[in-house]
PDB file of C-alpha atoms in Angstrom:
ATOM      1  CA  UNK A 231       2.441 -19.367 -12.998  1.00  0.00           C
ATOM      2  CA  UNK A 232       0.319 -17.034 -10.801  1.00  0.00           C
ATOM      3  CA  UNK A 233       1.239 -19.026  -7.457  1.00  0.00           C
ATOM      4  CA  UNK A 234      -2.243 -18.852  -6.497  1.00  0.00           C
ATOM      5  CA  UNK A 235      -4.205 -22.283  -7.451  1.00  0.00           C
ATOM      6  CA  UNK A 236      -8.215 -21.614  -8.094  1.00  0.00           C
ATOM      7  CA  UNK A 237      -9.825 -25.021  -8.763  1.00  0.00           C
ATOM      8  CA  UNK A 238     -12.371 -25.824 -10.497  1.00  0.00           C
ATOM      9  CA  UNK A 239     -11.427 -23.595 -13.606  1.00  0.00           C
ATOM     10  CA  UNK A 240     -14.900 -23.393 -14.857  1.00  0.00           C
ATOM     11  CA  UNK A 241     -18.274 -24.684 -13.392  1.00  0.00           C
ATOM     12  CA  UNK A 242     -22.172 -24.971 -14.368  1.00  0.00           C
ATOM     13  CA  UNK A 243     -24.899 -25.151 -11.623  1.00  0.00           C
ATOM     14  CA  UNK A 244     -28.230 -25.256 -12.025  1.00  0.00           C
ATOM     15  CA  UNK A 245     -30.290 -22.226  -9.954  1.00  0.00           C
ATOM     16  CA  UNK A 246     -30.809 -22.995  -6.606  1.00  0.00           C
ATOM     17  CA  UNK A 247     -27.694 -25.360  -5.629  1.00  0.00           C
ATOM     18  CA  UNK A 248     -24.796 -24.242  -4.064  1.00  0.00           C
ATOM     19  CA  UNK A 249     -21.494 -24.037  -4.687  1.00  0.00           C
ATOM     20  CA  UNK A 250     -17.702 -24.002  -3.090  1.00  0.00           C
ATOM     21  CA  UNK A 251     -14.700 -22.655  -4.895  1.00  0.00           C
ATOM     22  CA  UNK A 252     -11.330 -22.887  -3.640  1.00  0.00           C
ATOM     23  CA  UNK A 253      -8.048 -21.051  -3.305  1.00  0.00           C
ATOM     24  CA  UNK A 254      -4.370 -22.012  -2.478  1.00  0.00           C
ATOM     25  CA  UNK A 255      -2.843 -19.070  -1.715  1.00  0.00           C
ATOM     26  CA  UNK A 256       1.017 -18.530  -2.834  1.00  0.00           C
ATOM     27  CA  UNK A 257       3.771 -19.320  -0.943  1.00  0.00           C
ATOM     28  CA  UNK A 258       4.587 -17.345   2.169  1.00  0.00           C
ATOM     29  CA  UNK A 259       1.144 -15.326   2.111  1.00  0.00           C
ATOM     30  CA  UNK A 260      -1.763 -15.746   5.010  1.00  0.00           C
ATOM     31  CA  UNK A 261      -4.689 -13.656   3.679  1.00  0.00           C
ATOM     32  CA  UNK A 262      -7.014 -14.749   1.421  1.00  0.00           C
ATOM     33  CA  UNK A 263      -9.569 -11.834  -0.592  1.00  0.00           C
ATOM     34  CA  UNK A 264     -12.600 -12.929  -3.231  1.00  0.00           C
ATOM     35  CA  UNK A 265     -13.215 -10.791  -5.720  1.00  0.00           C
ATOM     36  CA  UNK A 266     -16.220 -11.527  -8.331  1.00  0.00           C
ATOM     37  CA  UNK A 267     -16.080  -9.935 -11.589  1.00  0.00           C
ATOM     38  CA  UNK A 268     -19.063 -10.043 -13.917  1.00  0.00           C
ATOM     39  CA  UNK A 269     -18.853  -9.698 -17.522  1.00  0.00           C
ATOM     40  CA  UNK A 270     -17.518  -6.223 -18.533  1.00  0.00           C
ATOM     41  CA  UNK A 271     -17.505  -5.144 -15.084  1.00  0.00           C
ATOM     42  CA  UNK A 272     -14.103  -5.047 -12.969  1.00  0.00           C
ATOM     43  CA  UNK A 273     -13.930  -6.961  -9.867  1.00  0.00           C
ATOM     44  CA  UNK A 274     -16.074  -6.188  -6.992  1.00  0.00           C
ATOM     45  CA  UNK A 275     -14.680  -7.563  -3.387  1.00  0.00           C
ATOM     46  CA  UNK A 276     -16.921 -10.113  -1.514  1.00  0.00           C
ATOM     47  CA  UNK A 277     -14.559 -10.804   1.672  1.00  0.00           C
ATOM     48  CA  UNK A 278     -11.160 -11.381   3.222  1.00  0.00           C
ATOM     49  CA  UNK A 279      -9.721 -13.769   5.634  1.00  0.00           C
ATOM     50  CA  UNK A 280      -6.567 -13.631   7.748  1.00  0.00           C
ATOM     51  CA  UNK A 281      -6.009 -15.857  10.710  1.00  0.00           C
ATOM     52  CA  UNK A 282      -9.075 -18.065   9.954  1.00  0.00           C
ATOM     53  CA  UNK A 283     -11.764 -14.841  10.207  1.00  0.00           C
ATOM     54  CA  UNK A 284     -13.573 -13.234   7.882  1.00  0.00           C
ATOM     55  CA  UNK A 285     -12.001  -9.585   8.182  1.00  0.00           C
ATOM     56  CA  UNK A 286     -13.734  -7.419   6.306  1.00  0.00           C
ATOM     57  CA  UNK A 287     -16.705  -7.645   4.210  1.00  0.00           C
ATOM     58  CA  UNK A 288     -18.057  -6.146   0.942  1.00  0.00           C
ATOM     59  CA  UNK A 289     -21.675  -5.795   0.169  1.00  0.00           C
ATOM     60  CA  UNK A 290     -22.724  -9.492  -0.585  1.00  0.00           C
ATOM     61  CA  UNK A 291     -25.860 -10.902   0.785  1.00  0.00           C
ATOM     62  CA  UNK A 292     -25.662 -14.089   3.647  1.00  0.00           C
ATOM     63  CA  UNK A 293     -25.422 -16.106   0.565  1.00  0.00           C
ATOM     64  CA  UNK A 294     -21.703 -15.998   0.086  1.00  0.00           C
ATOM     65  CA  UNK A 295     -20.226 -17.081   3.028  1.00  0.00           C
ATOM     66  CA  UNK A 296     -16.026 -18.609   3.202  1.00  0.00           C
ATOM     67  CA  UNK A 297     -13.568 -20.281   5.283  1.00  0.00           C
ATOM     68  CA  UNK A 298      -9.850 -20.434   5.698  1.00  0.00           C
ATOM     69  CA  UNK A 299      -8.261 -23.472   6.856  1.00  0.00           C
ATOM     70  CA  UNK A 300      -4.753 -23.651   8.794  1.00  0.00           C
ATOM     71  CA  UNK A 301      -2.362 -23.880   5.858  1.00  0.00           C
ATOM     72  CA  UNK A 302      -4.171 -20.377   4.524  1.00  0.00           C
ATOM     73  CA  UNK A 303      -6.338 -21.838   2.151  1.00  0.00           C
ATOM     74  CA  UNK A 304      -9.784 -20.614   1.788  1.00  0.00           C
ATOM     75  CA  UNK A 305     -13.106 -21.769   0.234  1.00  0.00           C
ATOM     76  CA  UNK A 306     -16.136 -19.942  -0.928  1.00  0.00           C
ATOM     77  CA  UNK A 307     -19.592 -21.051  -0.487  1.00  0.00           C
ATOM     78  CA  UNK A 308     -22.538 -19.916  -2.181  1.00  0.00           C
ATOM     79  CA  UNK A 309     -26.067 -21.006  -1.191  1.00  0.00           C
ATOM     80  CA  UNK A 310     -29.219 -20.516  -3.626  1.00  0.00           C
ATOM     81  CA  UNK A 311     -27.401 -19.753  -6.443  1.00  0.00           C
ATOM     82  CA  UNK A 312     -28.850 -17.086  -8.762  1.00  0.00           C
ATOM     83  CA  UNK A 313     -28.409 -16.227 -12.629  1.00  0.00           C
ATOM     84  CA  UNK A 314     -26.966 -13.431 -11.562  1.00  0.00           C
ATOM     85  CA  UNK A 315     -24.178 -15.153  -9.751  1.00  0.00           C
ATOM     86  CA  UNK A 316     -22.964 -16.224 -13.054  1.00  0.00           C
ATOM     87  CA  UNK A 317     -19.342 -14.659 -13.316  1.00  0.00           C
ATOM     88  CA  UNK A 318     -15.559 -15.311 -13.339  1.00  0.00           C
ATOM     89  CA  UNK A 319     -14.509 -15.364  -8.990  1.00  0.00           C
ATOM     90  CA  UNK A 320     -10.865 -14.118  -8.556  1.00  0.00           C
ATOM     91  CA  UNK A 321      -8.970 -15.235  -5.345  1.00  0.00           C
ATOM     92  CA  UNK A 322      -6.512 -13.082  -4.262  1.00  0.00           C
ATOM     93  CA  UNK A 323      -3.380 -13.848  -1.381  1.00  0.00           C
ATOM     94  CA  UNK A 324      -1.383 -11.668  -0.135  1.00  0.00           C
ATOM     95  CA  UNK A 325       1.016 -11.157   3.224  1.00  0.00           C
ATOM     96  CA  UNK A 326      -1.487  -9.534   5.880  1.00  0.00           C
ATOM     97  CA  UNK A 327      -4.372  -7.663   5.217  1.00  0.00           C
ATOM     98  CA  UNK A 328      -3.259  -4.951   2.831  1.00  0.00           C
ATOM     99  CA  UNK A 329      -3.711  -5.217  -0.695  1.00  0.00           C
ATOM    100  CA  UNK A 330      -0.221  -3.913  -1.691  1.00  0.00           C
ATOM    101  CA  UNK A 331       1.140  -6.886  -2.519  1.00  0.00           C
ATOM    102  CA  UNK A 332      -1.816  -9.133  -3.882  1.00  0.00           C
ATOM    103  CA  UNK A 333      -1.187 -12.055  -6.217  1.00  0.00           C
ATOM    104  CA  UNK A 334      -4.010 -12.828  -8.177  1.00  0.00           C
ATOM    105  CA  UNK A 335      -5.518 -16.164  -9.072  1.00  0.00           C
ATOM    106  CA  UNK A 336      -6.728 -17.292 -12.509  1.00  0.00           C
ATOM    107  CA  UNK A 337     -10.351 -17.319 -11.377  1.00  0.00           C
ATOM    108  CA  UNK A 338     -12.910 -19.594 -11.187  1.00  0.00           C
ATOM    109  CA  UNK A 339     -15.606 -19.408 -14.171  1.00  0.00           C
ATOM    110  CA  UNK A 340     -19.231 -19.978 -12.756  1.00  0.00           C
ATOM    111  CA  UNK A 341     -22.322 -20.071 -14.917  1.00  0.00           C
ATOM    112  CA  UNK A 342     -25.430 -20.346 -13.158  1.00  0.00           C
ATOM    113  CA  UNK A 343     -28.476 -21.917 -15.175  1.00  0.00           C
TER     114      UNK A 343
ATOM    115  CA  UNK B  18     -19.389   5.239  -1.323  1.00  0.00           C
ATOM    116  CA  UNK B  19     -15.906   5.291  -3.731  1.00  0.00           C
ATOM    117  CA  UNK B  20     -15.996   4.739  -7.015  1.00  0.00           C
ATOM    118  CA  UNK B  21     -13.330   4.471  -9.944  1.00  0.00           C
ATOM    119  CA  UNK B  22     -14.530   5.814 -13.210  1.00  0.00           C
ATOM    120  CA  UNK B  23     -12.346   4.286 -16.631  1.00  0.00           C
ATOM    121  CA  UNK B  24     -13.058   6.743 -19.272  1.00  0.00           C
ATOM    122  CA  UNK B  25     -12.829   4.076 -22.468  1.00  0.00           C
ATOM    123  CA  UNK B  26     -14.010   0.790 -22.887  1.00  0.00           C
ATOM    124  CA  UNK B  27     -12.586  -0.120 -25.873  1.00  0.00           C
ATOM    125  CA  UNK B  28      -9.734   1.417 -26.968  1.00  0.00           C
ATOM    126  CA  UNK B  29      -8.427   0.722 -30.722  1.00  0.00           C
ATOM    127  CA  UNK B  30      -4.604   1.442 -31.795  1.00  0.00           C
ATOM    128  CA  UNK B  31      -1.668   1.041 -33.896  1.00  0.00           C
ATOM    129  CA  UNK B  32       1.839  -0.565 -32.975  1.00  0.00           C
ATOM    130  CA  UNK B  33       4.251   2.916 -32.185  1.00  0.00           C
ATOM    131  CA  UNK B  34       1.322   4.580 -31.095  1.00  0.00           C
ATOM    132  CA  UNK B  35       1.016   6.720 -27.808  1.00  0.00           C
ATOM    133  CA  UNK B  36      -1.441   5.043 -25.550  1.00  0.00           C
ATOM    134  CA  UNK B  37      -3.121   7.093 -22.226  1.00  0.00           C
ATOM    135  CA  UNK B  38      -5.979   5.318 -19.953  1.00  0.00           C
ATOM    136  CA  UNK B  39      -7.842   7.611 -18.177  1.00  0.00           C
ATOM    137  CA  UNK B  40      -9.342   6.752 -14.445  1.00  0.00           C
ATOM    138  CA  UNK B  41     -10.892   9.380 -12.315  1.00  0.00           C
ATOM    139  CA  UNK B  42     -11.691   8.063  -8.620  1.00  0.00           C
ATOM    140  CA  UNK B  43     -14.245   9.698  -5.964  1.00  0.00           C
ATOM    141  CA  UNK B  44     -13.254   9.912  -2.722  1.00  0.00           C
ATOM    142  CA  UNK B  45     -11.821  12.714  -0.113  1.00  0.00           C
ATOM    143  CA  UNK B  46      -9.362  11.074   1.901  1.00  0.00           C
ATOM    144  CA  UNK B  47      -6.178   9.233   1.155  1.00  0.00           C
ATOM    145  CA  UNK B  48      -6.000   6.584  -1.231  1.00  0.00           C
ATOM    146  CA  UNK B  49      -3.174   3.985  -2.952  1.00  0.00           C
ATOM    147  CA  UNK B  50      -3.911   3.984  -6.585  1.00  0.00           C
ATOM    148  CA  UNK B  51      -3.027   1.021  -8.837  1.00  0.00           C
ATOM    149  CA  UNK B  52      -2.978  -0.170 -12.305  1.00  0.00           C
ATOM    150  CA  UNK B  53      -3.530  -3.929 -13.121  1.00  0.00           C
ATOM    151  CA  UNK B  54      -3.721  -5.411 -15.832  1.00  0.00           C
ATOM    152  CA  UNK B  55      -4.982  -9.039 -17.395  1.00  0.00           C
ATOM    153  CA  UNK B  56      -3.745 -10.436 -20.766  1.00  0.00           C
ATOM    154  CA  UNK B  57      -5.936 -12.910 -22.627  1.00  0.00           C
ATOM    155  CA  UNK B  58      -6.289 -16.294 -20.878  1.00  0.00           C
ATOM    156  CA  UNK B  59      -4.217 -14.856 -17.661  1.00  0.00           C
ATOM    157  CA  UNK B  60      -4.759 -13.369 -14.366  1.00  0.00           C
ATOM    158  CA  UNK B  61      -4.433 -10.070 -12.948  1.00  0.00           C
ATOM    159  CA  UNK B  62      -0.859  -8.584 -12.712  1.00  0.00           C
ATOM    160  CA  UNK B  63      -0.135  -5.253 -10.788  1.00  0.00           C
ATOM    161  CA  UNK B  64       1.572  -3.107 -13.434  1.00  0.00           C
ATOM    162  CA  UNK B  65       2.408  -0.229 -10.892  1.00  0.00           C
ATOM    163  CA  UNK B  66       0.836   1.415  -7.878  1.00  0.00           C
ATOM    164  CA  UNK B  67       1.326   4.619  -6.283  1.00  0.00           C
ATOM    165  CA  UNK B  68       1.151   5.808  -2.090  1.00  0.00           C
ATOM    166  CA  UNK B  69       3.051   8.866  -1.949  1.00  0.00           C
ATOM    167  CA  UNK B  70       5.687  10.683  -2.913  1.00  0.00           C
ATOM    168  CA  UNK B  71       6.888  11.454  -6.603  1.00  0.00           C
ATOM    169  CA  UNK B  72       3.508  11.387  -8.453  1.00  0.00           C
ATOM    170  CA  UNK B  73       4.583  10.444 -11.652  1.00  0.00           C
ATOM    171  CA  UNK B  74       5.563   6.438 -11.020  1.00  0.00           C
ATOM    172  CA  UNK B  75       7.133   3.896 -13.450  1.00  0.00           C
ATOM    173  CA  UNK B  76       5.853   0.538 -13.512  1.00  0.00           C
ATOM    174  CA  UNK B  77       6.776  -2.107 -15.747  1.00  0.00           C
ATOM    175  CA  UNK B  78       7.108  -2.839 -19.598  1.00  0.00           C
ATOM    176  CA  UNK B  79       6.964   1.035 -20.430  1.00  0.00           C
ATOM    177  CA  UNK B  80       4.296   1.623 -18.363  1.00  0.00           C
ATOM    178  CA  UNK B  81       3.834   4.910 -16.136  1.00  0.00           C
ATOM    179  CA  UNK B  82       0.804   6.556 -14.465  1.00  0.00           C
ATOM    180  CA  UNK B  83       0.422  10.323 -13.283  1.00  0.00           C
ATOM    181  CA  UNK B  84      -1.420  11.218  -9.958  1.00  0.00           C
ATOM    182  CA  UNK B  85      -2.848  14.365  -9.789  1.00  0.00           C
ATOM    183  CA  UNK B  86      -4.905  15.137  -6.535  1.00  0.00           C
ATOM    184  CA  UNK B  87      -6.180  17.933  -7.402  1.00  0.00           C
ATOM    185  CA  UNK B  88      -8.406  15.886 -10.403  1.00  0.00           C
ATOM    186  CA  UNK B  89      -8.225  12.546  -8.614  1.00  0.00           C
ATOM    187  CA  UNK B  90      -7.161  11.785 -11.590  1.00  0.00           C
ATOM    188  CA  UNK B  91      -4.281   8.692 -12.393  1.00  0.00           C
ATOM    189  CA  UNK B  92      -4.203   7.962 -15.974  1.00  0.00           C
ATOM    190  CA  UNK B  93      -1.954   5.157 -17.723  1.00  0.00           C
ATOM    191  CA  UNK B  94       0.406   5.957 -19.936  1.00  0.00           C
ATOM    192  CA  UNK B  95       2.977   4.199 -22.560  1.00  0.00           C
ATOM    193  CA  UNK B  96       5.023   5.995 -25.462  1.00  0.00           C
ATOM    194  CA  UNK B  97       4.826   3.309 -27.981  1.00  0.00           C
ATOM    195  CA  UNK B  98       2.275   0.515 -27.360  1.00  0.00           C
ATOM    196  CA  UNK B  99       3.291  -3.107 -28.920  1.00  0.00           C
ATOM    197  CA  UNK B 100       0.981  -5.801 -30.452  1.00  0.00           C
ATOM    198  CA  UNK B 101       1.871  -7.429 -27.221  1.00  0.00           C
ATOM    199  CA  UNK B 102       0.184  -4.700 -24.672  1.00  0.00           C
ATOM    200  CA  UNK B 103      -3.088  -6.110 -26.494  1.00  0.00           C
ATOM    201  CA  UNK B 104      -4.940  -6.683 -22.963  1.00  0.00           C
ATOM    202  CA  UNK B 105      -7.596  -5.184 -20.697  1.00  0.00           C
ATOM    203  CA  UNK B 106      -5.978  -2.496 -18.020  1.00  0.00           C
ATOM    204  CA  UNK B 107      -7.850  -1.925 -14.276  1.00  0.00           C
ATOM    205  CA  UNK B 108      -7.186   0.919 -12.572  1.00  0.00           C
ATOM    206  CA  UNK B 109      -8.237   0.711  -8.575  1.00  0.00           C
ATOM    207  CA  UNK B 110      -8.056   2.390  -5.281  1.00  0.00           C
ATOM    208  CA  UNK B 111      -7.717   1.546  -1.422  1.00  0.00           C
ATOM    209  CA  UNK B 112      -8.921   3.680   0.772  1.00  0.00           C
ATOM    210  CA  UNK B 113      -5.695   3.936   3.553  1.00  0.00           C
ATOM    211  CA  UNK B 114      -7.983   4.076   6.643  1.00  0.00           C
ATOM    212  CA  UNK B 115      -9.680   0.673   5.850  1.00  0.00           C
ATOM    213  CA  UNK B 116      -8.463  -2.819   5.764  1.00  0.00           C
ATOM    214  CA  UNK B 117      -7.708  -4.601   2.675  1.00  0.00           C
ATOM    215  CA  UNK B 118     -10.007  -4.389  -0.236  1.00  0.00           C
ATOM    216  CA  UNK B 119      -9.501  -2.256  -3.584  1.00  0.00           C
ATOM    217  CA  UNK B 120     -11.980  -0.929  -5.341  1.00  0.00           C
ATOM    218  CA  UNK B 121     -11.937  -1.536  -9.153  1.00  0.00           C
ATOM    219  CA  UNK B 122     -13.507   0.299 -12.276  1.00  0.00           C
ATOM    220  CA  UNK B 123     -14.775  -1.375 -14.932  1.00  0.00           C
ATOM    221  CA  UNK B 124     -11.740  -1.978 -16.980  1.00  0.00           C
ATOM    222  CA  UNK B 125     -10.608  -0.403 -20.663  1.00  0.00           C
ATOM    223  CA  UNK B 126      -9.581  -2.747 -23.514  1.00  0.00           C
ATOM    224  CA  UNK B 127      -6.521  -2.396 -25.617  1.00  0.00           C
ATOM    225  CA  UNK B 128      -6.407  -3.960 -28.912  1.00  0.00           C
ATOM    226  CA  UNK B 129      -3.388  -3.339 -30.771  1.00  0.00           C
ATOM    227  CA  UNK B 130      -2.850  -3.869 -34.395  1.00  0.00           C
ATOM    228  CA  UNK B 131      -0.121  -5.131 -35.492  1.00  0.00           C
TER     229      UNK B 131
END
């Protein structure tokens, strides 16, 4: 059991739509990190959240945008989806903003036709 | 920008054998360096990570890494792999003067034969 929840598991969408994916972080933790790894690539960090704000950002366009709620959960949105969105998206908690201590989801697997 | 090179994509070997990962990273300042790694069908588990001190750290099952600075080099290492190290191993870095995101390379596989 990771202790992180990722739901759905897997997902098609068609190009164009849009898409949320959501995290429950593990017990005790209050920051929330997306990571998206494409096929035979490693993960590649989108964004973090910690008291409900988007701390820091990677280099992903407007597109992916996120939200953490009260209880530390987070969602990720993405708008006009591409083929090139198509990829397994890793949710990551940990306690504050460091990532000494992550706990890594499952993933979410998104294929984008 | 940083970037984490893994020098083996696919790496091939027999139960007993010696196993090192190699992973190189560019970047000047100071950095944490960590090894996951993410068995079939599971997620991402930290393995071992190093900030300072001794550079030679332990992590678990058998597993220890070596940081040299002066290569910015921290390679994997495990005397005698089992059938049940069969997974793929990340090796990443955080840059200590920013917030919270690690930088990954691309990931080597192990496949070990029984």
């Amino acid at each position: 059991d990771a202790g992180v929840t990722q739901s759905p598991t897997h997902l098609i969408k068609t190009r164009g739509q849009q898409v949320t994916l959501r995290c429950s972080p593990k017990s005790g933790h209050d920051t929330v990190s997306w990571y998206q790894q494409a096929l035979g690539q490693g993960p590649q960090f989108i964004f973090q959240y910690y008291e409900e704000e988007e701390r820091q950002r990677g280099n992903f366009p407007d597109r992916f945008s996120g939200h953490q709620f009260p209880n530390y959960s987070s969602e990720l949105n993405v708008n006009a989806l591409l083929l090139g969105d198509s990829a397994l998206y890793l949710c990551a908690s940990s306690l504050g903003t460091r990532p000494y201590g992550y706990t890594f989801g499952s993933g979410t697997r998104l294929t984008v036709v | 920008a940083q970037s984490v090179s893994q020098h083996n994509h696919h790496v091939i070997l027999s139960e007993a054998a010696s196993l090192e990962l190699g992973c190189n990273y560019s970047y000047g300042g100071t950095v944490n360096l960590f090894w996951y790694v993410q068995y079939p069908g599971q997620h991402l588990q930290l393995l071992l990570k190093y900030f300072s001190g001794d550079p030679l750290v332990k992590g678990i099952k058998g597993f220890e890494a070596e940081f040299i600075k002066s290569k910015f080099s921290f390679n994997l290492r495990k005397p005698s792999v089992q059938w049940s190290d069969t997974a793929e191993y990340f090796c990443a870095v955080n840059d200590r003067g920013s917030q919270g995101n690690l930088i990954f390379g691309k990931g080597t596989k192990l496949s070990v034969k029984p």
